[in-house]
Amino acid sequence: MSAPATPRTAAPPTTSTPPAPRATSRVDWRLRFALLSVVWGFSFLLIKVGTEAYAPFHVALGRVFFGALALMAVLLLRREPLPRGRRTWMHLAVAALLLNTAPFSLFSYAELTIPSSLAGICNATSPLWGMALSLVALSEDRPTRRRVAGLGLGFLGVLTVLGAWQGFAGLDARGTALALLASLCYPIGWIYVRRTLASVPGSPVALTGGQLLLSTAQLLLVSAVFTTAPGAFPLWPTLSVIALGALGTGMALQMQYGLVAEVGPTTAQMVTYFIPVIATAAGVALLGESLHWNTPVGAAIVLVGAALTQARRR
């Protein structure tokens, strides 16, 4: 759904492991960039379809399970081992909770009552939360006028999307709050990973694969306690959950690592700003979700603000 964080940014990720070693691909990076934008943009539609037949915890569980399978397959082909060390796995367990288990579950619950397009726009607020938190938690991140202006502009965009001048009429407050809370989980997780796992040896695929395995175990436990096993497996919701995991979490992360290695983190992270656009278009075109003028206008303001918060002094 979201791009992995790197040491100098707060773009929305599902993980925050270091970039892979430099590598090249026969497929032009622009095509892979476009494909990654589409895959992550459609993730919110897939969540919506999945929740039509499965409990939110089951959708999140399927996502991390099939994502883990995809990354395990890559590790087997490369003959790479999983991370080692008890301390590393303890940190990965916390990272799994903050970057996978909690936000994936929250987004699934949110989309029970809000459109997938609104969930995608809420996801775009992660850089805003990240900038605000990094000013407190990361001493090397100093505020600048541009970044503070971006923060204020971004949250003005959020109010525009929500229709604050109308008293948030027609908006499900609980679902929207859950989606915003899910977006807040990501930068908290990035800061934790940056402090604990930045120097841990191992490839990004191995670290993220271990993280998704732990998230699978966490969601298995939560699902067993709070839900019952599904009684049926309808075709389209099941395929949506499989695609959400294998493509939106497994393949997409692998593709993101390749982009970071080839064109650098700044260019690769621009995918963040295409996600809400594609999520909105997919929700309107394929799910028949309504679209009012304030949604695209507010989303554009959010993205401009998010871009400004990523500015750094040279």
Coordinates of C-alpha atoms in Angstrom, one line a residue:
M1 CA 0.0 0.0 0.0
S2 CA 2.7 2.3 1.0
A3 CA 6.3 2.8 0.2
P4 CA 9.0 1.8 2.6
A5 CA 10.6 4.5 4.6
T6 CA 14.3 5.4 4.2
P7 CA 16.6 7.2 6.5
R8 CA 15.8 10.7 5.1
T9 CA 12.1 10.6 4.5
A10 CA 8.7 9.8 5.9
A11 CA 6.8 8.5 2.9
P12 CA 4.1 6.0 3.7
P13 CA 5.5 2.4 3.9
T14 CA 4.7 -1.1 4.9
T15 CA 8.3 -1.5 6.1
S16 CA 11.4 0.5 6.8
T17 CA 14.3 -1.7 6.0
P18 CA 17.5 -0.4 4.2
P19 CA 17.5 -0.2 0.4
A20 CA 18.7 -3.3 -1.5
P21 CA 22.1 -3.4 -3.1
R22 CA 22.2 -1.6 -6.4
A23 CA 20.8 -3.6 -9.2
T24 CA 19.4 -3.1 -12.7
S25 CA 16.4 -4.5 -14.5
R26 CA 15.6 -5.2 -18.1
V27 CA 12.3 -3.3 -17.6
D28 CA 12.5 0.5 -17.7
W29 CA 12.2 2.0 -14.3
R30 CA 9.4 4.3 -15.4
L31 CA 7.2 1.3 -16.3
R32 CA 7.9 -0.3 -12.9
F33 CA 7.2 3.0 -11.2
A34 CA 3.8 3.2 -13.0
L35 CA 3.0 -0.4 -12.1
L36 CA 3.9 0.2 -8.5
S37 CA 1.7 3.2 -8.3
V38 CA -1.2 1.2 -9.7
V39 CA -0.7 -1.8 -7.4
W40 CA -0.5 0.3 -4.3
G41 CA -3.4 2.6 -5.5
F42 CA -5.6 -0.4 -6.0
S43 CA -4.8 -1.8 -2.6
F44 CA -7.7 0.2 -1.0
L45 CA -10.1 -1.2 -3.6
L46 CA -8.9 -4.7 -2.8
I47 CA -9.4 -4.1 0.9
K48 CA -13.0 -2.9 0.3
V49 CA -13.8 -6.0 -1.8
G50 CA -12.2 -8.3 0.8
T51 CA -14.3 -6.9 3.6
E52 CA -17.5 -7.7 1.8
A53 CA -17.0 -11.4 2.8
Y54 CA -14.3 -11.5 5.5
A55 CA -13.8 -9.9 8.9
P56 CA -11.3 -7.0 8.9
F57 CA -8.8 -9.1 10.9
H58 CA -9.0 -11.8 8.3
V59 CA -8.3 -9.4 5.5
A60 CA -5.3 -8.1 7.3
L61 CA -4.2 -11.7 8.0
G62 CA -4.5 -12.8 4.4
R63 CA -2.5 -9.7 3.3
V64 CA 0.5 -10.4 5.5
F65 CA 0.3 -14.2 5.0
F66 CA 0.4 -14.0 1.2
G67 CA 2.9 -11.2 1.3
A68 CA 5.2 -13.3 3.4
L69 CA 4.8 -16.2 1.0
A70 CA 5.8 -14.0 -1.9
L71 CA 8.9 -12.8 -0.1
M72 CA 9.8 -16.3 1.1
A73 CA 9.7 -17.5 -2.5
V74 CA 12.2 -14.7 -3.4
L75 CA 14.5 -15.7 -0.5
L76 CA 14.4 -19.3 -1.6
L77 CA 15.3 -18.4 -5.2
R78 CA 18.2 -16.2 -4.0
R79 CA 19.2 -18.7 -1.3
E80 CA 19.2 -15.9 1.3
P81 CA 18.6 -16.7 5.0
L82 CA 16.2 -15.0 7.3
P83 CA 17.6 -12.6 9.9
R84 CA 19.4 -14.0 12.9
G85 CA 19.6 -13.0 16.5
R86 CA 17.0 -12.8 19.3
R87 CA 17.3 -9.0 19.6
T88 CA 16.7 -8.6 15.9
W89 CA 13.6 -10.7 16.0
M90 CA 12.3 -8.8 19.0
H91 CA 12.7 -5.5 17.2
L92 CA 11.1 -7.0 14.1
A93 CA 8.1 -8.1 16.2
V94 CA 7.5 -4.5 17.2
A95 CA 8.0 -3.3 13.7
A96 CA 5.5 -5.8 12.5
L97 CA 2.9 -4.6 15.0
L98 CA 3.4 -0.9 14.0
L99 CA 3.9 -1.2 10.3
N100 CA 1.7 -4.2 9.4
T101 CA -0.6 -5.6 12.0
A102 CA -2.1 -2.4 13.4
P103 CA -2.4 -0.3 10.2
F104 CA -3.6 -3.1 8.0
S105 CA -6.3 -4.0 10.5
L106 CA -7.3 -0.4 11.0
F107 CA -7.6 0.3 7.3
S108 CA -9.7 -2.9 6.9
Y109 CA -12.0 -1.8 9.8
A110 CA -12.2 1.8 8.4
E111 CA -13.3 0.6 5.0
L112 CA -16.4 -1.1 6.5
T113 CA -17.9 2.4 6.7
I114 CA -15.9 4.8 4.5
P115 CA -15.1 4.7 0.7
S116 CA -11.9 3.2 -0.5
S117 CA -11.0 6.5 -2.1
L118 CA -11.2 8.3 1.3
A119 CA -9.0 5.6 2.9
G120 CA -6.4 6.2 0.1
I121 CA -6.4 9.9 0.8
C122 CA -6.1 9.4 4.5
N123 CA -3.0 7.2 3.8
A124 CA -1.4 10.2 2.1
T125 CA -1.3 12.0 5.4
S126 CA 1.5 9.7 6.6
P127 CA 4.2 12.1 5.6
L128 CA 2.5 14.9 7.5
W129 CA 2.3 12.8 10.7
G130 CA 5.9 11.7 10.1
M131 CA 7.2 15.2 9.8
A132 CA 5.4 16.3 13.0
L133 CA 6.8 13.2 14.9
S134 CA 10.3 13.5 13.5
L135 CA 10.7 17.0 14.8
V136 CA 10.2 15.6 18.3
A137 CA 11.8 12.2 18.0
L138 CA 14.7 12.7 15.6
S139 CA 17.1 15.4 16.6
E140 CA 18.6 15.7 13.1
D141 CA 15.3 16.7 11.6
R142 CA 15.1 20.5 12.1
P143 CA 12.0 22.5 11.2
T144 CA 12.1 24.9 8.3
R145 CA 9.6 27.5 7.2
R146 CA 8.8 25.4 4.1
R147 CA 8.3 22.2 6.1
V148 CA 6.1 23.9 8.7
A149 CA 4.1 25.5 5.9
G150 CA 3.7 22.1 4.3
L151 CA 2.5 20.6 7.6
G152 CA -0.2 23.3 8.0
L153 CA -1.2 23.1 4.3
G154 CA -1.5 19.4 4.5
F155 CA -3.8 19.4 7.4
L156 CA -5.8 22.2 5.7
G157 CA -6.2 19.7 2.8
V158 CA -7.4 17.0 5.2
L159 CA -10.1 19.4 6.5
T160 CA -11.1 20.2 2.9
V161 CA -11.5 16.5 2.1
L162 CA -13.6 16.0 5.2
G163 CA -15.8 19.0 4.5
A164 CA -15.2 20.7 7.8
W165 CA -17.2 23.8 6.8
Q166 CA -20.3 21.5 6.6
G167 CA -19.7 20.1 10.0
F168 CA -18.4 16.8 8.5
A169 CA -22.0 16.1 7.3
G170 CA -22.4 12.6 5.8
L171 CA -19.0 11.5 6.9
D172 CA -18.5 8.4 9.1
A173 CA -16.3 9.9 11.9
R174 CA -15.3 6.5 13.3
G175 CA -14.1 5.0 10.0
T176 CA -12.2 8.2 9.1
A177 CA -10.6 8.3 12.5
L178 CA -9.5 4.7 12.1
A179 CA -8.0 5.4 8.7
L180 CA -6.1 8.4 10.0
L181 CA -4.9 6.4 13.0
A182 CA -3.6 3.7 10.6
S183 CA -1.7 6.4 8.7
L184 CA -0.2 7.6 12.0
C185 CA 1.1 4.1 12.8
Y186 CA 3.5 4.2 9.8
P187 CA 5.7 7.1 10.9
I188 CA 5.8 5.8 14.5
G189 CA 7.0 2.5 13.1
W190 CA 9.6 4.2 10.9
I191 CA 11.1 6.0 13.8
Y192 CA 11.3 2.8 15.8
V193 CA 12.9 0.9 12.9
R194 CA 15.3 3.8 12.3
R195 CA 16.5 3.6 15.9
T196 CA 16.7 -0.1 16.3
L197 CA 17.2 -1.9 12.9
A198 CA 19.0 0.6 10.7
S199 CA 22.4 -1.2 11.3
V200 CA 21.1 -4.8 11.4
P201 CA 22.8 -6.9 8.7
G202 CA 20.7 -8.6 6.1
S203 CA 18.9 -7.7 2.9
P204 CA 15.6 -5.7 2.9
V205 CA 13.8 -8.8 1.6
A206 CA 15.0 -11.0 4.4
L207 CA 14.2 -8.4 7.1
T208 CA 10.8 -7.6 5.7
G209 CA 10.0 -11.3 5.2
G210 CA 10.7 -11.9 8.8
Q211 CA 8.6 -8.9 9.8
L212 CA 5.6 -10.2 7.7
L213 CA 6.0 -13.7 9.3
L214 CA 5.8 -12.2 12.7
S215 CA 2.8 -10.1 11.7
T216 CA 1.1 -13.2 10.4
A217 CA 1.6 -14.9 13.8
Q218 CA 0.2 -11.8 15.6
L219 CA -2.9 -11.6 13.4
L220 CA -3.5 -15.4 13.7
L221 CA -3.6 -14.9 17.5
V222 CA -5.8 -11.8 17.3
S223 CA -8.2 -13.4 14.8
A224 CA -8.5 -16.6 16.9
V225 CA -9.5 -14.5 19.9
F226 CA -11.8 -11.9 18.4
T227 CA -13.3 -13.6 15.3
T228 CA -14.5 -16.9 14.0
A229 CA -13.1 -18.8 11.1
P230 CA -14.8 -17.9 7.8
G231 CA -17.6 -20.3 6.7
A232 CA -17.2 -19.7 3.0
F233 CA -14.6 -18.4 0.6
P234 CA -16.3 -16.4 -2.2
L235 CA -14.3 -16.0 -5.3
W236 CA -13.8 -12.3 -5.8
P237 CA -13.2 -11.4 -2.1
T238 CA -10.7 -14.3 -1.8
L239 CA -8.8 -13.3 -5.0
S240 CA -8.8 -9.7 -3.7
V241 CA -7.1 -10.7 -0.5
I242 CA -4.6 -12.9 -2.3
A243 CA -3.7 -10.1 -4.7
L244 CA -3.5 -7.6 -1.8
G245 CA -0.9 -9.8 -0.1
A246 CA 1.1 -11.3 -3.0
L247 CA 1.1 -8.2 -5.2
G248 CA 0.3 -5.2 -3.0
T249 CA 2.6 -6.3 -0.2
G250 CA 5.0 -8.9 -1.5
M251 CA 5.8 -8.0 -5.2
A252 CA 5.3 -4.2 -4.6
L253 CA 7.9 -4.1 -1.8
Q254 CA 10.4 -6.0 -4.0
M255 CA 9.8 -3.6 -6.8
Q256 CA 10.2 -0.6 -4.5
Y257 CA 13.6 -1.9 -3.4
G258 CA 14.7 -2.2 -7.0
L259 CA 13.6 1.4 -7.7
V260 CA 15.4 2.8 -4.7
A261 CA 18.6 1.0 -5.8
E262 CA 18.3 2.2 -9.4
V263 CA 17.0 5.7 -9.3
G264 CA 17.4 6.6 -5.6
P265 CA 15.0 7.1 -2.7
T266 CA 13.8 10.6 -3.6
T267 CA 12.5 9.6 -7.0
A268 CA 11.2 6.2 -5.9
Q269 CA 9.2 7.8 -3.1
M270 CA 7.3 10.0 -5.5
V271 CA 5.0 7.0 -5.9
T272 CA 3.5 8.1 -2.6
Y273 CA 1.8 11.0 -4.4
F274 CA 0.2 8.9 -7.1
I275 CA -1.5 6.4 -4.6
P276 CA -4.5 8.6 -3.6
V277 CA -5.1 9.6 -7.2
I278 CA -5.3 6.0 -8.3
A279 CA -7.2 4.9 -5.2
T280 CA -9.9 7.6 -5.9
A281 CA -10.2 6.8 -9.6
A282 CA -10.5 3.1 -8.9
G283 CA -13.1 3.6 -6.2
V284 CA -15.2 5.9 -8.4
A285 CA -14.9 3.9 -11.6
L286 CA -15.1 0.3 -10.3
L287 CA -17.0 0.6 -7.0
G288 CA -19.3 3.4 -8.0
E289 CA -18.2 5.6 -5.0
S290 CA -19.4 9.2 -5.1
L291 CA -17.0 12.0 -5.6
H292 CA -17.6 15.6 -4.5
W293 CA -15.5 18.6 -5.5
N294 CA -13.8 18.9 -2.1
T295 CA -12.4 15.4 -2.3
P296 CA -10.0 15.9 -5.3
V297 CA -9.3 19.5 -4.3
G298 CA -8.5 18.5 -0.7
A299 CA -6.4 15.5 -1.8
A300 CA -4.3 17.8 -4.1
I301 CA -3.7 20.2 -1.1
V302 CA -2.7 17.2 1.1
L303 CA -0.2 16.1 -1.5
V304 CA 1.4 19.5 -2.0
G305 CA 1.7 19.8 1.8
A306 CA 3.2 16.4 2.1
A307 CA 5.7 17.2 -0.7
L308 CA 6.8 20.4 1.2
T309 CA 7.3 18.5 4.4
Q310 CA 9.9 16.3 2.6
A311 CA 12.0 19.2 1.7
R312 CA 15.5 19.3 3.3
R313 CA 18.2 21.9 3.6
R314 CA 21.0 21.3 1.1

